[in-house]
C-alpha positions as CSV (number, residue, x, y, z in Angstrom):
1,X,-24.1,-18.7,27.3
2,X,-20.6,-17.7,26.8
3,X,-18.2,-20.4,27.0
4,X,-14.8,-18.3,27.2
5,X,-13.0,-14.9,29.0
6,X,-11.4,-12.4,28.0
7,X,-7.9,-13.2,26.8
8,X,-8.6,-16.8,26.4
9,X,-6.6,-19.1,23.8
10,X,-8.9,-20.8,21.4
11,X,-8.4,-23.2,18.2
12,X,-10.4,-23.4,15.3
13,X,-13.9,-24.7,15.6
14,X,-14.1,-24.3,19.3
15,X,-17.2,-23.0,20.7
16,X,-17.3,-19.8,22.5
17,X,-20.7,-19.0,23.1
18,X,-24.1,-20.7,22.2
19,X,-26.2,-16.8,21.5
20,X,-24.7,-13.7,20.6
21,X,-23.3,-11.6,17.9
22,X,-19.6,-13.2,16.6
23,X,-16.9,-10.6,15.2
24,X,-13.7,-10.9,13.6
25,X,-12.2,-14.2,13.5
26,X,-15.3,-16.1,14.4
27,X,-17.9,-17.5,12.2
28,X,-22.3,-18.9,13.3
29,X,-23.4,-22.1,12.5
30,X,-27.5,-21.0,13.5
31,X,-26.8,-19.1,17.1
32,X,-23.6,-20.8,17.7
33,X,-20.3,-19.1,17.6
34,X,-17.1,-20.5,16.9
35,X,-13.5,-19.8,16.4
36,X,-11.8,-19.0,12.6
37,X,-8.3,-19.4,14.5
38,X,-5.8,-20.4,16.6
39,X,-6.0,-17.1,18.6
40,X,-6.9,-14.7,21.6
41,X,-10.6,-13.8,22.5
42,X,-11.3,-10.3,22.9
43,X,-14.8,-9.9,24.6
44,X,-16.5,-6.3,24.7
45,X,-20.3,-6.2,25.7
46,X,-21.6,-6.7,22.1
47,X,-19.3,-8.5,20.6
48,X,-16.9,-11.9,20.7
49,X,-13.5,-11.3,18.7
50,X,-10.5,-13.5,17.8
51,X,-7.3,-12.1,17.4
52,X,-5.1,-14.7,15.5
53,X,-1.7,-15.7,17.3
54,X,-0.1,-15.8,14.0
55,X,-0.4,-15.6,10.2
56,X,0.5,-13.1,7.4
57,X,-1.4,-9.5,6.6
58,X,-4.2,-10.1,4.2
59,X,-4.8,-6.6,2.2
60,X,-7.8,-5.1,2.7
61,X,-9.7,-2.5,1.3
62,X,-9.6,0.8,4.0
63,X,-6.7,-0.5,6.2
64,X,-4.1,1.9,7.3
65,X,-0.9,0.4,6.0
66,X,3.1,2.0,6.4
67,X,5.3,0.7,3.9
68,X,8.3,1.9,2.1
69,X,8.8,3.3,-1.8
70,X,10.5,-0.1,-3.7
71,X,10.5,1.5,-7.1
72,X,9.6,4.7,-9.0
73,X,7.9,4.0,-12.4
74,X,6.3,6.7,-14.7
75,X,3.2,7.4,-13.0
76,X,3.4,5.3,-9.9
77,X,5.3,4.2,-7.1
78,X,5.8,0.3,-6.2
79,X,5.3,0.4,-2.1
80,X,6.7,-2.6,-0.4
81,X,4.2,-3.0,3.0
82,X,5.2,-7.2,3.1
83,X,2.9,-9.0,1.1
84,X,3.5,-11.2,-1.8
85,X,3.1,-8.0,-4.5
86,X,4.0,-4.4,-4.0
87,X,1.3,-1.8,-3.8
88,X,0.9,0.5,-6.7
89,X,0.8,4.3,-5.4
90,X,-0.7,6.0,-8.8
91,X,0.9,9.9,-8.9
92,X,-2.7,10.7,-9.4
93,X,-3.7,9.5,-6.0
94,X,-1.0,10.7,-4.3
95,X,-2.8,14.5,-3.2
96,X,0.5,16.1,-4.4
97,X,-1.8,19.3,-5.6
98,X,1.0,19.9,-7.9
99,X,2.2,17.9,-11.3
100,X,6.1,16.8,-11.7
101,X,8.0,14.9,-13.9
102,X,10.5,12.7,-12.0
103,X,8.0,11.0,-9.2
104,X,11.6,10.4,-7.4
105,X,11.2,14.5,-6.5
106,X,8.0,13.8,-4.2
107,X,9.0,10.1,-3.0
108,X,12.1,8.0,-3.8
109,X,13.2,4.8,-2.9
110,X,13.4,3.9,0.5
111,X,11.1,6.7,1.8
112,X,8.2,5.5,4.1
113,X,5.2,6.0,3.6
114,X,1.8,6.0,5.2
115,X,-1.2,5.0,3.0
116,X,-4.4,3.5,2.7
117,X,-5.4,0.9,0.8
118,X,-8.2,1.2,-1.9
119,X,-8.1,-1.4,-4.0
120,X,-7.6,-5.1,-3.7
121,X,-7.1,-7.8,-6.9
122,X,-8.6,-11.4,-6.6
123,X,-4.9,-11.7,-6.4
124,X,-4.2,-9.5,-3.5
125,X,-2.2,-7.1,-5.3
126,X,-2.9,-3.6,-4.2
127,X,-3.5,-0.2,-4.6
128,X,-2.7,3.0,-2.5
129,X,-4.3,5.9,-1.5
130,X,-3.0,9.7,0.2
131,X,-6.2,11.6,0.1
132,X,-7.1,12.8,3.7
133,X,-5.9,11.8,7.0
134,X,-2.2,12.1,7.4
135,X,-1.5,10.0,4.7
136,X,1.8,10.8,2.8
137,X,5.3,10.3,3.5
138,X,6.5,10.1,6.6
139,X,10.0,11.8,8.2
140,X,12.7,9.1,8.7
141,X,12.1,7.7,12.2
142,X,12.2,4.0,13.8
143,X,9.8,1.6,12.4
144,X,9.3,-1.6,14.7
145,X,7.7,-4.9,12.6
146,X,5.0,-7.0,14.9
147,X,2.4,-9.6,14.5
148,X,0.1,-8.1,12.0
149,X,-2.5,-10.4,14.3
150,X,-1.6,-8.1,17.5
151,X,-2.3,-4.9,16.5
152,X,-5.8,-5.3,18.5
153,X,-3.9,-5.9,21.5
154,X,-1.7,-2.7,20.7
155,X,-4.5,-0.6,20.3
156,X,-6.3,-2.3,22.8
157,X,-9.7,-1.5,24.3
158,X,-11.3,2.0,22.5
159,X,-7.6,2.8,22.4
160,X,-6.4,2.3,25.6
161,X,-3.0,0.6,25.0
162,X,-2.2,3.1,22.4
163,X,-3.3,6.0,24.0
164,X,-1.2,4.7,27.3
165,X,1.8,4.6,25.0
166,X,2.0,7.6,23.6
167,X,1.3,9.7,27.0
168,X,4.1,8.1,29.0
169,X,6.8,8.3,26.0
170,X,5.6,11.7,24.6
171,X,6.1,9.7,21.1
172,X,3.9,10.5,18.2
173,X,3.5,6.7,16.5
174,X,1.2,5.7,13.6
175,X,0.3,2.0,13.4
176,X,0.1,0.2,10.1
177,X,-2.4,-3.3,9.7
178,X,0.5,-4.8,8.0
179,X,2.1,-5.2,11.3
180,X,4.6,-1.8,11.0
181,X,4.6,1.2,13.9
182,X,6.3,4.6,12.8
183,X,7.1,6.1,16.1
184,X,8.7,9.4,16.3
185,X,9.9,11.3,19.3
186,X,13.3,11.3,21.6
187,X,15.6,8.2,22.2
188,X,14.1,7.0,25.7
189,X,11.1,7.3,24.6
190,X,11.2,5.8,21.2
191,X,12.8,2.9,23.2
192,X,10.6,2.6,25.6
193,X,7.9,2.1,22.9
194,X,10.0,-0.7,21.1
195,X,10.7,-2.2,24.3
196,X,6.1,-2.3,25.0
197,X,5.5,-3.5,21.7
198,X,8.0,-6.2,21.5
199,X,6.4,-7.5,25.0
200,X,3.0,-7.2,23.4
201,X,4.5,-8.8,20.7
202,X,5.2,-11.6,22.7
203,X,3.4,-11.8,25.6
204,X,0.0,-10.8,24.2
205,X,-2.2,-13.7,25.4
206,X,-1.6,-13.1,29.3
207,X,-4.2,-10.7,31.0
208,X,-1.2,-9.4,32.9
209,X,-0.4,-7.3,29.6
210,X,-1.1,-3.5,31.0
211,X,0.8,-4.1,34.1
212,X,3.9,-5.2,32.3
213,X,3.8,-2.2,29.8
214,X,3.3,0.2,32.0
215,X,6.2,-1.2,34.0
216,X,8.5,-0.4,30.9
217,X,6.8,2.9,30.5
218,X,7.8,3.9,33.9
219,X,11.5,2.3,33.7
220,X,12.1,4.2,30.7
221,X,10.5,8.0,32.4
222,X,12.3,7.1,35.6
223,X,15.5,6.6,33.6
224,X,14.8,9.7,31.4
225,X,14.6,11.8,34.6
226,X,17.5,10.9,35.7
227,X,16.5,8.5,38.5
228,X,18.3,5.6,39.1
């Protein structure tokens, strides 16, 4: 029996259902499942997720992370993506397909970059990967910091917050698991993507959520078309 909906705030050790299979932020004590956090459910027919209302990213090994260069050493970069160490970006893992002397030529300081993480230390320092994907450095754009914790709820369901998002502000945007978007596109739009996120941000616990962002979504195209 499930004992919560969709969207539902739960502490730790609540119970939220007595059979089926627990996802992120839960844990099983026989067929039990309870909360790991203060945080939002997020049902979907096989599973029972908790997003965490708050807390700092925890690096993990395959997430998708957008940080900026911090240093250029010899053979690495140091990439700041707001954890306790700074990522280390090894020239050999960068995919450049060609060799230079002065790392500073390919990426300097302050350049963002978009990365993957493939290696973690029982200390939770870090390591970086380019190879495949779009990995690499990104053109300067706007960057917008959330809740690591909410990025579910930007994403949303099979991708249908983040989808929504990019068709109604004709933005191209890349999100990072350390709680950094790279949105590119024209200035209403990239606006009118701050202005969902930060309400996501915020407000991500009401069910209302969709109807509020595609409010801003349509303020912003009605404004960009000149309608008053």
């Amino acid at each position: 029996m499930l004992f919560v909906k969709n969207y539902d705030i739960v502490t730790p050790g609540e119970m939220l259902a007595d059979e089926g299979v627990g996802g992120s932020g839960t844990y099983t004590e026989g067929k039990k499942i309870f909360s790991k956090y203060l945080g939002t459910v997020m049902l979907n027919k096989d599973w029972i997720n908790v997003s965490q209302l708050n807390g700092a990213y925890i690096p993990k090994e395959g997430d998708e992370v957008i940080g900026k260069i911090a240093a250029v050493e010899g053979t690495y970069w140091a990439v700041d993506i707001d954890t306790s160490h700074y990522c280390r970006l090894d020239a050999r893992e960068a995919n450049t397909g060609y060799r230079v002397e002065d790392l500073s030529e390919l990426m300097d300081v302050g350049d963002v970059v978009y990365a993957k993480i493939i290696r973690v230390g029982k200390d939770l320092s870090s390591s970086l990967g380019l190879r495949g994907g779009r990995y690499g450095k990104l053109p300067a754009s706007m960057l917008i910091k959330f809740n690591p914790m909410k990025i579910s709820r930007i994403i949303g369901k099979e991708g249908s917050m983040i989808n929504l998002l990019r068709e109604r502000s004709k933005c191209d945007i890349l999100l990072g698991k350390n709680g950094v978007a790279w949105v590119s596109g024209d200035k209403i739009g990239m606006e009118a993507v701050l202005a969902a996120i930060n309400v996501i941000n915020e407000d991500s616990y009401t069910g209302d959520i969709s109807a509020k962002v595609r409010d801003i979504l349509e303020r912003y195209s009605s404004q960009k078309n000149g309608v008053e």
